[in-house]
Coordinates of C-alpha atoms in Angstrom, one line a residue:
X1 CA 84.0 -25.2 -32.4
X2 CA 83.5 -23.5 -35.8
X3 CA 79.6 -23.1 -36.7
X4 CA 78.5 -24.6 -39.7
X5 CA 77.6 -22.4 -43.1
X6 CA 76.1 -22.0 -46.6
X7 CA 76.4 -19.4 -49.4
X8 CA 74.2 -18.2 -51.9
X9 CA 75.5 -15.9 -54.6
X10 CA 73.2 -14.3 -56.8
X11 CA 73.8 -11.5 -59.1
X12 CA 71.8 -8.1 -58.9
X13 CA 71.5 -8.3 -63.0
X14 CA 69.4 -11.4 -62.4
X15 CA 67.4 -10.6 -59.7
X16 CA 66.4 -7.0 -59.4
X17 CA 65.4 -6.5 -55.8
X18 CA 63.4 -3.9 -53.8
X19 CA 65.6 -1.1 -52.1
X20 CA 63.5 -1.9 -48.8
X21 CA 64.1 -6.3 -49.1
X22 CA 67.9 -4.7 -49.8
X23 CA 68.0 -2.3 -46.4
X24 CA 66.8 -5.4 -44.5
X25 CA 69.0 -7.9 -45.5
X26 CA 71.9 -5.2 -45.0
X27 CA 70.8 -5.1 -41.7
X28 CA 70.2 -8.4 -41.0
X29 CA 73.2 -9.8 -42.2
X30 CA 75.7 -7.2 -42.1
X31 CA 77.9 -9.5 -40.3
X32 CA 78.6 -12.1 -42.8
X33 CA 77.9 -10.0 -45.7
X34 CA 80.7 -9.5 -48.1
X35 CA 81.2 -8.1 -51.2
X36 CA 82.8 -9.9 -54.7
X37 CA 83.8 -9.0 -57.7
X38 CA 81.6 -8.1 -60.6
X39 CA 78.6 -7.3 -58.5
X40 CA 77.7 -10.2 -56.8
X41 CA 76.7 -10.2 -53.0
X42 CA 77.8 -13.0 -51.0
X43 CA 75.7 -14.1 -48.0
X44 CA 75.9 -16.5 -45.2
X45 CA 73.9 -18.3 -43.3
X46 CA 74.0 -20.5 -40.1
X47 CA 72.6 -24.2 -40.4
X48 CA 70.7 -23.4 -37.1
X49 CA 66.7 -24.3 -37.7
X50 CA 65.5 -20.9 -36.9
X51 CA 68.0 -19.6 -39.6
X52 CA 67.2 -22.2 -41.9
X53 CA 63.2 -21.4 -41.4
X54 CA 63.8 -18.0 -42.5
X55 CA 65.9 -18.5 -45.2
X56 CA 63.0 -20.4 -46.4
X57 CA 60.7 -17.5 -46.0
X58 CA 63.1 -15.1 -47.7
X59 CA 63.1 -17.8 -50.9
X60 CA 59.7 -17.9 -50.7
X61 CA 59.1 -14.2 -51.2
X62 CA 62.1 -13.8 -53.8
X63 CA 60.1 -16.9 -55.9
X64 CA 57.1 -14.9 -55.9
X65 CA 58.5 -11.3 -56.7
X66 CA 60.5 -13.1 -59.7
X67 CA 57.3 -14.6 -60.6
X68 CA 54.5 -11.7 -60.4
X69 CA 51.1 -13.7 -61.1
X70 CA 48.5 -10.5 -60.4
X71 CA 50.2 -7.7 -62.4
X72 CA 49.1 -4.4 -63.9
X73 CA 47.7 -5.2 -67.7
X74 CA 48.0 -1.7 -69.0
X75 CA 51.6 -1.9 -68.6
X76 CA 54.2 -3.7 -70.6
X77 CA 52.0 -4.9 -72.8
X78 CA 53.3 -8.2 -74.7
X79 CA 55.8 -8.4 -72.0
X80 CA 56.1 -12.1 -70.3
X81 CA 54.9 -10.8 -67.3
X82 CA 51.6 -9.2 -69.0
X83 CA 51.3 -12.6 -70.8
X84 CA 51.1 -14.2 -66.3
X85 CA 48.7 -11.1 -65.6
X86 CA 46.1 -12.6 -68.4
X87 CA 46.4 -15.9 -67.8
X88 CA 45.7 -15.3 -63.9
X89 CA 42.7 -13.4 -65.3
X90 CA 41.9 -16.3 -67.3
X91 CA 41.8 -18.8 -64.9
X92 CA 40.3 -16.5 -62.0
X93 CA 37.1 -15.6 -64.6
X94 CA 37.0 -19.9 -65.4
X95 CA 36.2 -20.4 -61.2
X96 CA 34.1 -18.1 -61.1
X97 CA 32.5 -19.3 -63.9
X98 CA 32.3 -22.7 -62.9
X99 CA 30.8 -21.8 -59.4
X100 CA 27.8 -20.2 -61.3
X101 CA 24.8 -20.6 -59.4
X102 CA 22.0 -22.2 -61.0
X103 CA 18.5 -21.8 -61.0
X104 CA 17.3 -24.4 -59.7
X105 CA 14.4 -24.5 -56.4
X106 CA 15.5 -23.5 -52.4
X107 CA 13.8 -25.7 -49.9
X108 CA 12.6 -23.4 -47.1
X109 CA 13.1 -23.6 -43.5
X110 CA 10.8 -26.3 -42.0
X111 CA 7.4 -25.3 -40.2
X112 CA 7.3 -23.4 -37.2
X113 CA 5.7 -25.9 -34.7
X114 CA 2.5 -25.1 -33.1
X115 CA 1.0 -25.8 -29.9
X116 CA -2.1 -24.3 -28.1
X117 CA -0.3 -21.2 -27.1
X118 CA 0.9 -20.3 -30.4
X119 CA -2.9 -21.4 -31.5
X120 CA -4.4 -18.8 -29.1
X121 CA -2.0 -15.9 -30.5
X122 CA -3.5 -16.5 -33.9
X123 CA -7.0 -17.2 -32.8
X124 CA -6.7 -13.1 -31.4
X125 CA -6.1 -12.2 -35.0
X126 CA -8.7 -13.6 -36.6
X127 CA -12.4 -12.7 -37.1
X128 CA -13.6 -15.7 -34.9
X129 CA -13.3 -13.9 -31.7
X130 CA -15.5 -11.3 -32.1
X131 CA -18.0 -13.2 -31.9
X132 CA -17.1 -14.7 -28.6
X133 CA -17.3 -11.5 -27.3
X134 CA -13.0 -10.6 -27.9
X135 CA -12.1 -13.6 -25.4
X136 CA -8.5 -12.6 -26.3
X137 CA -8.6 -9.3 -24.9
X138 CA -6.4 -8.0 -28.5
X139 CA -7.2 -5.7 -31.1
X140 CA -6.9 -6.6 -34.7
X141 CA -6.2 -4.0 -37.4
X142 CA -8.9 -3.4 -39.8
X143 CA -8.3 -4.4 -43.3
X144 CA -10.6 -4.4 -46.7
X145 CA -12.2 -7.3 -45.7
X146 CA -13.8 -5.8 -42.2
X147 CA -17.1 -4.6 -42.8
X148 CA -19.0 -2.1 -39.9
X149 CA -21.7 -3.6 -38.2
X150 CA -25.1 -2.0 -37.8
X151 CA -24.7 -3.2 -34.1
X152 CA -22.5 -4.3 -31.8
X153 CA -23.3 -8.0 -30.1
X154 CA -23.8 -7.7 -27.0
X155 CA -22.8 -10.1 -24.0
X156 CA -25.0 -12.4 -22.6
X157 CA -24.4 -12.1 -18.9
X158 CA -22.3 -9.0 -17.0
X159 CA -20.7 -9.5 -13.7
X160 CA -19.4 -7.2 -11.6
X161 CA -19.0 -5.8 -8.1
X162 CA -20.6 -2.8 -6.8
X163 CA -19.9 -1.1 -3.2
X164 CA -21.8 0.6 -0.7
X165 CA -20.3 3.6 -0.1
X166 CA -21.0 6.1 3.2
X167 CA -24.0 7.8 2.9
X168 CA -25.1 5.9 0.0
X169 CA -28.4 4.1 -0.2
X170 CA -29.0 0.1 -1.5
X171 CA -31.5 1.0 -4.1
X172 CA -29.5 4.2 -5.6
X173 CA -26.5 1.5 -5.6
X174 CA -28.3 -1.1 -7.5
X175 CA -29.4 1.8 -10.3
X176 CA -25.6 2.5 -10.6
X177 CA -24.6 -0.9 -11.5
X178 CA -27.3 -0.9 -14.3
X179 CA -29.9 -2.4 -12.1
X180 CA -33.4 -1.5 -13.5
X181 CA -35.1 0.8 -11.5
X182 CA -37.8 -2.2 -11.1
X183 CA -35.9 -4.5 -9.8
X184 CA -33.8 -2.4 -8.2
X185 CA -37.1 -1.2 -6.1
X186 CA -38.0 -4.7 -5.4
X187 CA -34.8 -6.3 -4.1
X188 CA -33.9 -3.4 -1.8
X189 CA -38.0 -4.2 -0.3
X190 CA -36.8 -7.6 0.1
X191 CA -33.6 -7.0 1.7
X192 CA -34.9 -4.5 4.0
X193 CA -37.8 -7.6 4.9
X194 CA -34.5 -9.7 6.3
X195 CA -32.8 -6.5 8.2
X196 CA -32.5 -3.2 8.1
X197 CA -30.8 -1.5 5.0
X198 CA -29.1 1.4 7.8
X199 CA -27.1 -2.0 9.4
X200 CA -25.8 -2.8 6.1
X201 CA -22.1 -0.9 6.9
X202 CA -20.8 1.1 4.3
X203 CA -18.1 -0.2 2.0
X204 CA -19.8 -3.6 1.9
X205 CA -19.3 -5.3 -1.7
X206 CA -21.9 -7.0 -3.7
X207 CA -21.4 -9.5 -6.3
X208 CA -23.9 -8.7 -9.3
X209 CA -24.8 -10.6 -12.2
X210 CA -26.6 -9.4 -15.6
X211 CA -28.4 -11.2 -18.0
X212 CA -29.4 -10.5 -21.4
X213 CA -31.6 -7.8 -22.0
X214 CA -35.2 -8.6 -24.3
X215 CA -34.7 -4.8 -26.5
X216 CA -31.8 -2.4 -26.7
X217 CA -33.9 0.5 -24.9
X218 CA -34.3 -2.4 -22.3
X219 CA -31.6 -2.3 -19.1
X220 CA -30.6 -5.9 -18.1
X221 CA -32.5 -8.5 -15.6
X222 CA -30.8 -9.1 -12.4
X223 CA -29.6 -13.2 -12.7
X224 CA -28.5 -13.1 -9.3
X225 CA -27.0 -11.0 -6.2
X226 CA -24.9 -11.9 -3.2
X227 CA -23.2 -10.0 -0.7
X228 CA -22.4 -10.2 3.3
X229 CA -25.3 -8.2 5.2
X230 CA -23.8 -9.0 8.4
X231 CA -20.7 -10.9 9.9
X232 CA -22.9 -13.6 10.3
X233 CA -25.3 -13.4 7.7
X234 CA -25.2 -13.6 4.0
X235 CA -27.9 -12.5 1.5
X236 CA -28.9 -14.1 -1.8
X237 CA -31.3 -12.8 -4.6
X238 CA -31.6 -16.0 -7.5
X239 CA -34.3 -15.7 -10.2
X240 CA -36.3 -18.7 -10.4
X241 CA -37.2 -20.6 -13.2
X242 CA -40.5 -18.9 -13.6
X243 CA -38.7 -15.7 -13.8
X244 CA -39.2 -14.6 -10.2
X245 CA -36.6 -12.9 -8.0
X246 CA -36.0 -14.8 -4.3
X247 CA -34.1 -13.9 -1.4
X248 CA -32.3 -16.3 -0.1
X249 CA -31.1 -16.0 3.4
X250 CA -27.5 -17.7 3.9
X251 CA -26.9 -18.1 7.5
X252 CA -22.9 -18.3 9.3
X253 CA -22.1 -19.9 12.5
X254 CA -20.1 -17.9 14.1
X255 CA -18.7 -18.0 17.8
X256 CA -18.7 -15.1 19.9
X257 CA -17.0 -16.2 22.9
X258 CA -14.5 -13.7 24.0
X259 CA -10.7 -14.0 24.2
X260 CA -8.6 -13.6 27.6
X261 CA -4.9 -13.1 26.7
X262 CA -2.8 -13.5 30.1
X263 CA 1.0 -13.8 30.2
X264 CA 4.2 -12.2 31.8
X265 CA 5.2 -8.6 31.2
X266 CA 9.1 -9.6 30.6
X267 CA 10.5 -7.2 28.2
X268 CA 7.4 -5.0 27.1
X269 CA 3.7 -5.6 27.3
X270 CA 3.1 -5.2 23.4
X271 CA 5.5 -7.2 22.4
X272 CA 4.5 -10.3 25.5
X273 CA 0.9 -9.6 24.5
X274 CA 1.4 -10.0 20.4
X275 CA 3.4 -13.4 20.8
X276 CA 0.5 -14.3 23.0
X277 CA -1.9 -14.0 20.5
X278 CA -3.6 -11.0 20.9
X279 CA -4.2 -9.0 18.2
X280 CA -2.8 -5.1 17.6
X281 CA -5.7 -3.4 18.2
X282 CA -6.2 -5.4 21.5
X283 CA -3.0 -4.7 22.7
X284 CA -3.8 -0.8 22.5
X285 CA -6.8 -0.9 24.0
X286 CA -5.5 -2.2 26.4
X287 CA -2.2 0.1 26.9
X288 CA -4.3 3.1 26.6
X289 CA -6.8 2.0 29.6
X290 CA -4.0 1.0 32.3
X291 CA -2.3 3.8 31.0
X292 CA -4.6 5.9 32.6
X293 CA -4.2 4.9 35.3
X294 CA -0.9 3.3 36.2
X295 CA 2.8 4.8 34.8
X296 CA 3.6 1.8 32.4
X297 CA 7.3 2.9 33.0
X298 CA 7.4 2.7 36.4
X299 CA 4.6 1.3 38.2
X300 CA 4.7 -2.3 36.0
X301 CA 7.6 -4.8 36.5
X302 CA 9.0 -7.9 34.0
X303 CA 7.5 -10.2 36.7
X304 CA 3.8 -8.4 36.8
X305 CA 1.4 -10.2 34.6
X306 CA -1.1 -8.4 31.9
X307 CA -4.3 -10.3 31.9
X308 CA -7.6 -8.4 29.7
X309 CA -10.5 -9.8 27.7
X310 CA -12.0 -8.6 24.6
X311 CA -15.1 -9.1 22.1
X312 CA -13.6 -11.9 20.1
X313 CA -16.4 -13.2 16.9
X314 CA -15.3 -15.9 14.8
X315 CA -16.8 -16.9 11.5
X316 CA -17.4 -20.9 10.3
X317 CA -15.9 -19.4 6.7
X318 CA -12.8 -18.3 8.4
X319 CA -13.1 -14.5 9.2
X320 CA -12.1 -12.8 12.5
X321 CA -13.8 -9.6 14.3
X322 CA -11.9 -7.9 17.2
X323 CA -14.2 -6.0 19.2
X324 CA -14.0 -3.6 22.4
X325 CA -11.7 -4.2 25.4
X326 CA -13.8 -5.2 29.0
X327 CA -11.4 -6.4 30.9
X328 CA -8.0 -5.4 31.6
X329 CA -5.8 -5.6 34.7
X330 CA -2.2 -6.0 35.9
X331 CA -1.4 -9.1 38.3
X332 CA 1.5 -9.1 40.8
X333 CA 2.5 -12.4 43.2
X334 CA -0.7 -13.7 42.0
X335 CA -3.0 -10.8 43.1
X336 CA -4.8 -8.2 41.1
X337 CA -3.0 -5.0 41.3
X338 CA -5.5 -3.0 39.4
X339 CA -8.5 -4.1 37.6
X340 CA -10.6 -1.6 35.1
X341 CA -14.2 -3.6 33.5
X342 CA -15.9 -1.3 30.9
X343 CA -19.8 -0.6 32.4
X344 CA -22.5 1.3 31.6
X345 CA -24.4 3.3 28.1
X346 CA -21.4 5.2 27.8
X347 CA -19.0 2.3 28.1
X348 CA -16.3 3.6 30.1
X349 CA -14.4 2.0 32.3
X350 CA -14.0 1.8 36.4
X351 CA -12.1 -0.3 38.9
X352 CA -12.8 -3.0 41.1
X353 CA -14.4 -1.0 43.9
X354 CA -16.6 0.9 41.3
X355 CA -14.6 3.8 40.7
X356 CA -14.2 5.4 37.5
X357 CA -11.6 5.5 35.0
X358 CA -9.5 8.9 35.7
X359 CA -10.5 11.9 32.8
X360 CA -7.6 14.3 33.7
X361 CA -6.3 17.5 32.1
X362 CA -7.6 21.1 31.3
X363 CA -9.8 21.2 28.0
X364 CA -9.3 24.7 26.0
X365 CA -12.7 26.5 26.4
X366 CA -11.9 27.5 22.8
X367 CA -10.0 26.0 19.8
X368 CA -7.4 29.3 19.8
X369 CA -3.9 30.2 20.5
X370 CA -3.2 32.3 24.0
X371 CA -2.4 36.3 23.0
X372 CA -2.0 37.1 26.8
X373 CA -1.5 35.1 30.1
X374 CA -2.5 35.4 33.7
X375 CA -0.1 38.5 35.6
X376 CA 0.4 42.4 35.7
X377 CA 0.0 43.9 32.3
X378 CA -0.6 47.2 30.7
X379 CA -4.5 47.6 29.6
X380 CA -5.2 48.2 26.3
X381 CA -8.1 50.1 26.8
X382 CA -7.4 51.7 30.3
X383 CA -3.2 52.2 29.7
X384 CA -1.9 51.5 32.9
X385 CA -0.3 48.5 34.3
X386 CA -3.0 46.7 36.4
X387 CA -3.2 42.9 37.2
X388 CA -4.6 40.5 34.6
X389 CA -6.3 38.0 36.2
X390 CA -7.0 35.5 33.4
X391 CA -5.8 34.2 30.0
X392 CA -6.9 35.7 26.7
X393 CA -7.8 32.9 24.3
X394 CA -7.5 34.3 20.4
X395 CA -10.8 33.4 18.7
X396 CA -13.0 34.9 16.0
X397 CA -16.4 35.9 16.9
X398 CA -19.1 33.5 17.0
X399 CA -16.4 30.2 18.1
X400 CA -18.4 27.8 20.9
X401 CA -17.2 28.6 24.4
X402 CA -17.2 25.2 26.1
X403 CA -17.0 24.3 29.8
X404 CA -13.6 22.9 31.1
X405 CA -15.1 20.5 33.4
X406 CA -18.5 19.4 34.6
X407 CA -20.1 22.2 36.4
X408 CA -23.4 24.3 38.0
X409 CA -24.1 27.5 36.2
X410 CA -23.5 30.5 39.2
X411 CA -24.4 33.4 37.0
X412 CA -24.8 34.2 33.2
X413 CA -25.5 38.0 32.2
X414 CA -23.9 41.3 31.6
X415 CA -21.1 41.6 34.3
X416 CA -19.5 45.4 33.8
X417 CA -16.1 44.9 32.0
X418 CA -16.6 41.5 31.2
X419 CA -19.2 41.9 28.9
X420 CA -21.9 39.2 28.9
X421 CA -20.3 36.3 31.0
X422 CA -21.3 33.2 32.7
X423 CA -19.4 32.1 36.0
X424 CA -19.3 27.8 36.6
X425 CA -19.0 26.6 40.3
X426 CA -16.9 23.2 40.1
X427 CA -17.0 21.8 43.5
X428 CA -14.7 22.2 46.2
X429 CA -14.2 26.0 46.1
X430 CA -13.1 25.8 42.4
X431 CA -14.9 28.4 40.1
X432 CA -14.5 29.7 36.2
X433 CA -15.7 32.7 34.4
X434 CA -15.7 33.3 30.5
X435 CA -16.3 36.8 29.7
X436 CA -17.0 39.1 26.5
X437 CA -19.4 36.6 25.3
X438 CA -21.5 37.8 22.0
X439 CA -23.9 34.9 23.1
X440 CA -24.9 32.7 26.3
X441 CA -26.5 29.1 25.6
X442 CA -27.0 28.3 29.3
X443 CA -28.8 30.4 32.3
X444 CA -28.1 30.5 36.0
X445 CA -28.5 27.2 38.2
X446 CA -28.3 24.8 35.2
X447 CA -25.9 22.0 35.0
X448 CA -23.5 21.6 32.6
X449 CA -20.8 18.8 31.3
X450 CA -17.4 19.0 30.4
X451 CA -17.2 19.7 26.9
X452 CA -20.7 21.3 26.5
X453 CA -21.3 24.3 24.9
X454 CA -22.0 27.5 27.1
X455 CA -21.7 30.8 25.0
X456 CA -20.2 32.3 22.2
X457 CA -17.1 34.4 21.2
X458 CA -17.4 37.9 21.2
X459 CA -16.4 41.5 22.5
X460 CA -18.6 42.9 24.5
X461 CA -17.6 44.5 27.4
X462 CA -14.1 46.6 27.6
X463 CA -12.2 44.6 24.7
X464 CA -10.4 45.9 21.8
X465 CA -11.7 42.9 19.5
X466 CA -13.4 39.4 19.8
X467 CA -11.6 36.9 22.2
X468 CA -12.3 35.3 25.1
X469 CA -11.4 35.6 28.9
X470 CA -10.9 33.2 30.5
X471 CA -10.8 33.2 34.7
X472 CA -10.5 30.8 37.7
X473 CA -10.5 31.3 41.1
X474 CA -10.0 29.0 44.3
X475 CA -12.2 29.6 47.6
X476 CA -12.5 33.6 46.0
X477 CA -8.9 34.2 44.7
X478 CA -7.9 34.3 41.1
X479 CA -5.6 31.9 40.3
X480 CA -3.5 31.2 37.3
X481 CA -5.8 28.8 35.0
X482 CA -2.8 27.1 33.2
X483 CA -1.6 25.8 36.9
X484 CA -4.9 23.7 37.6
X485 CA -5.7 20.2 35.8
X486 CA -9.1 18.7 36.2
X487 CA -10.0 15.2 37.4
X488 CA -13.4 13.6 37.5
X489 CA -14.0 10.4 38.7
X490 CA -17.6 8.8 38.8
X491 CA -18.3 6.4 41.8
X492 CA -20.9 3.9 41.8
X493 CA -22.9 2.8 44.0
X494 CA -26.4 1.0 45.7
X495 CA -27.8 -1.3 43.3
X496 CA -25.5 -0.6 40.2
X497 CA -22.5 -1.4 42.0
X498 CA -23.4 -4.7 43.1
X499 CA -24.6 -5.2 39.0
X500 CA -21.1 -4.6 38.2
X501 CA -18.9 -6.3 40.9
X502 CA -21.5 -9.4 39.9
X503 CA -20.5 -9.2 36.1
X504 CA -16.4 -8.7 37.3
X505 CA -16.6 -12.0 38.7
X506 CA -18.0 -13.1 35.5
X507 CA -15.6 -12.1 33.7
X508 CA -12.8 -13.9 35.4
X509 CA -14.6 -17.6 34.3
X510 CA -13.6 -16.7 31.3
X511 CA -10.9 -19.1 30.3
X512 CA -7.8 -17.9 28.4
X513 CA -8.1 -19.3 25.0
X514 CA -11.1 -20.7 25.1
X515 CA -12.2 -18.5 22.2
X516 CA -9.9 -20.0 19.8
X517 CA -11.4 -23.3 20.0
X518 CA -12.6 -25.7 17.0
X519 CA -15.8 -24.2 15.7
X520 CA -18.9 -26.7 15.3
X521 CA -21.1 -25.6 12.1
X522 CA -24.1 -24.2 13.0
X523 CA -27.6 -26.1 12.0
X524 CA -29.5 -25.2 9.6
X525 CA -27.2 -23.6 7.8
X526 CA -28.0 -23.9 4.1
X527 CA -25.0 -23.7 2.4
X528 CA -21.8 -23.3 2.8
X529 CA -21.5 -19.0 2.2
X530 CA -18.8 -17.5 -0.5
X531 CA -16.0 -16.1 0.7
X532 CA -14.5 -12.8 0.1
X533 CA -10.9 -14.9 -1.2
X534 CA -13.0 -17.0 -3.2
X535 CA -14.5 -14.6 -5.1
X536 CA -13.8 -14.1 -8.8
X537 CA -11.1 -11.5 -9.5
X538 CA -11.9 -10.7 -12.8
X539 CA -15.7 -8.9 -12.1
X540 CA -16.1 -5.6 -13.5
X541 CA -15.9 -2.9 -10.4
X542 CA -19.1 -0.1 -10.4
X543 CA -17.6 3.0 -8.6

């Protein structure tokens, strides 16, 4: 079926048209284009609606090309087309005109709204606050109006914290926080009337407050002090209405009983012992006691129990103190296995049967490398090979020789080669010499620890330099030192032993958890203490 069309003819003498609008018409209707006579152009065109939608367009652009509104005015002047150009600048300058603004008032954007924080940001830049002491905590800029002061106003109270640091005294801490040396003299006197200033431990914090001072050249009255003096003791100074300082003791119930943590080994004693309740340090103490003398690897199973006690103090205002172990042992089918109780001044620890705890392994007689072991060797001095029956410690002159073990002083004096030298006797055939001493601190027959000093580095004797010799020898024979690892072990006995097996079975009364009960206030208590959380955060800090 034959498509539907429409012609337009127009003549090129009418309509002048653009040799670029001429390519693309050639090229989009080179098809149906055909040429007539006299120079007309005869297009077609299908009735389809896109075709019929450009067409439009195309008419569109042709009307406005014939009809040139914005033209050129310095061309063709007179011309029809210069007469559009001037009317379009006619009417364009008419609008423009018309849309004038006038001069007539703005309204401004509506007030900010202001609450109390906004308030307090402009309070900070204002002149108010200085008098308040800056409460803002800002800076404000000077300006013409801002006029020096003869004097800054002063506050009229300071508080702030100052600590006791070690080796620091109460009185010389007071003077650093700006304590007058008055006052600072009289409440260290009354301090010291409650308990010793030397118990007060070092890094102990005390809340100090400052009032206003009577003169500039004047330091500032003491309003009132407060600081823990002991874990269950607090201290108050208040001035009184008359003027006069007070000490005000604060006492803190506080429950000492001790805590017994007992449960199964299972995976790992630290880890059993923690979700127990026991606390780190606890839990190390006690690892590092039975580790002495049992192999925790080995000689403990998952099914063994752990049971120890330890100084346990509890505070009515909440705080904790975790003291020394006592107690520890390790329980299998119900039965102790092994049982260490800490006795004595020196507070070590010993076993059931009164033994004590196991001190094992060599200690260096000096603090210094080895430059030559026990064997044949050639002699520095001498030069010949000849058997070396010691080690050679590496030490400068003067070092502390120390004894290896306890001991009874066999000889000390010159000793031919060695130098000055003092020989130890042991026990059990077991002897020591230390030779080329500069120095001997001990004399022959006098008993000696392990640990204590004996003599001092030197190189007397055949030696090349200081250092110190070190021999040991078994029922007469040298022996290699580094193959020989002491043990003591102190037994008690008589009258102290029954003292101790007396407070073991005091010990196990001790019921686990019973520390952790509900505390009862003590009486008399005045008031209910400060504590450390409570206290204000924002008090200056006196280093």
């Amino acid at each position: 079926m034959a498509s539907k069309r429409r012609a337009i003819v127009w003549s090129d003498k009418d309509a002048p048209r653009p040799p670029a609008e001429q390519s693309t018409d050639r090229m989009e209707c080179q098809a149906d284009a055909a040429q007539t006579s006299e120079g007309k152009r005869t297009i077609a065109r299908f009735s389809g609606k896109r075709e019929r939608l450009g067409q439009m367009r195309r008419r569109i652009g042709l009307m406005f090309q014939r009809n040139e509104l914005a033209t050129d005015l310095a061309q063709d002047i007179g011309s029809a087309r210069w007469l559009r150009g001037t009317a379009t600048m006619l009417g364009l300058s008419a609008i423009a005109i018309a849309a004038w603004p006038g001069f007539s008032p703005v309204e401004a954007a509506p007030a900010m709204r202001i609450d109390d924080r906004v308030r307090d940001e402009f309070r900070s830049q204002m002149i108010m606050p200085l008098g308040l002491g800056a409460d803002s905590g800002r800076r404000m800029g000077a300006t013409f109006r801002v006029e020096e002061l003869a004097s800054a106003p002063e506050r009229p109270r300071i508080d702030l914290v100052a600590t006791l640091t070690q080796g620091d005294g109460f009185e010389r801490m007071l003077r650093r926080a700006g304590v007058g040396s008055g006052e600072a003299e009289q409440i260290a006197g009354m301090v010291a009337g409650a308990m010793p200033l030397s118990e007060i431990a070092p890094g102990t914090q005390v809340d100090i407050t400052l009032g206003r001072r009577s003169s500039l050249d004047a330091p500032r009255p003491v309003d009132g002090l407060s600081f823990r003096a002991r874990f269950d003791l607090q201290l108050a100074v208040e001035r009184r209405e008359n003027g006069a300082l007070a000490l005000v003791p604060r006492p803190i119930a506080v429950d000492a009983t001790p805590l017994r943590i007992r449960g199964t080994v299972g995976e790992g004693i630290y880890r059993s012992a923690r979700a127990a309740g026991a606390p780190p340090s606890a839990v190390q103490q006690f690892l590092r006691t039975i580790g002495e003398e049992l192999n925790l690897d080995r000689d403990i199973s998952a099914t063994d129990e752990f049971d120890f006690i330890i100084d346990y103090k509890r505070a009515a205002t909440g705080e904790i103190e975790v003291g020394k172990l006592q107690y520890a042992a390790i329980v299998r089918d119900g039965q102790p296995r092994k049982q260490m109780m800490r006795w004595g001044r020196e507070g070590l620890f010993y076993d059931a049967g009164g033994v004590g705890e196991q001190r094992q392994g060599m200690v260096a007689p000096v603090p210094g490398p080895i430059s030559s072991n026990f064997g044949m060797r050639r002699h520095p001095i001498l030069g010949y090979r000849r058997m070396h029956s010691g080690m050679d410690f590496r030490a400068r002159s003067g070092t502390p020789i120390v004894a290896v073990s306890d001991a009874r002083v066999v000889s000390a004096g010159r000793a031919g080669g060695c130098g000055n030298a003092v020989k130890l006797s042991h026990g059990g055939g077991l002897e020591t010499r230390y030779c080329h001493m500069s120095r001997m601190a001990v004399r022959s027959g006098q008993s000696v620890k392990r640990g204590q000093v004996i003599g001092y580095v030197g190189s007397t004797g055949l030696s090349t330099g200081p250092h110190l010799h070190y021999e040991m020898y078994r029922g007469g024979r040298a022996i290699n030192p580094a193959s020989v690892k002491f043990v003591n072990r102190a037994q008690l006995e008589g009258r102290e032993l029954a003292n101790f097996r007396a407070s073991l079975a005091r010990w196990q009364t001790v019921e686990p958890g019973a520390a952790l009960a509900t505390l009862v206030p003590a009486s008399g208590a005045n008031e209910e203490p400060v504590r450390e959380i409570d206290r204000l955060e924002n008090r200056q800090r006196v280093n």
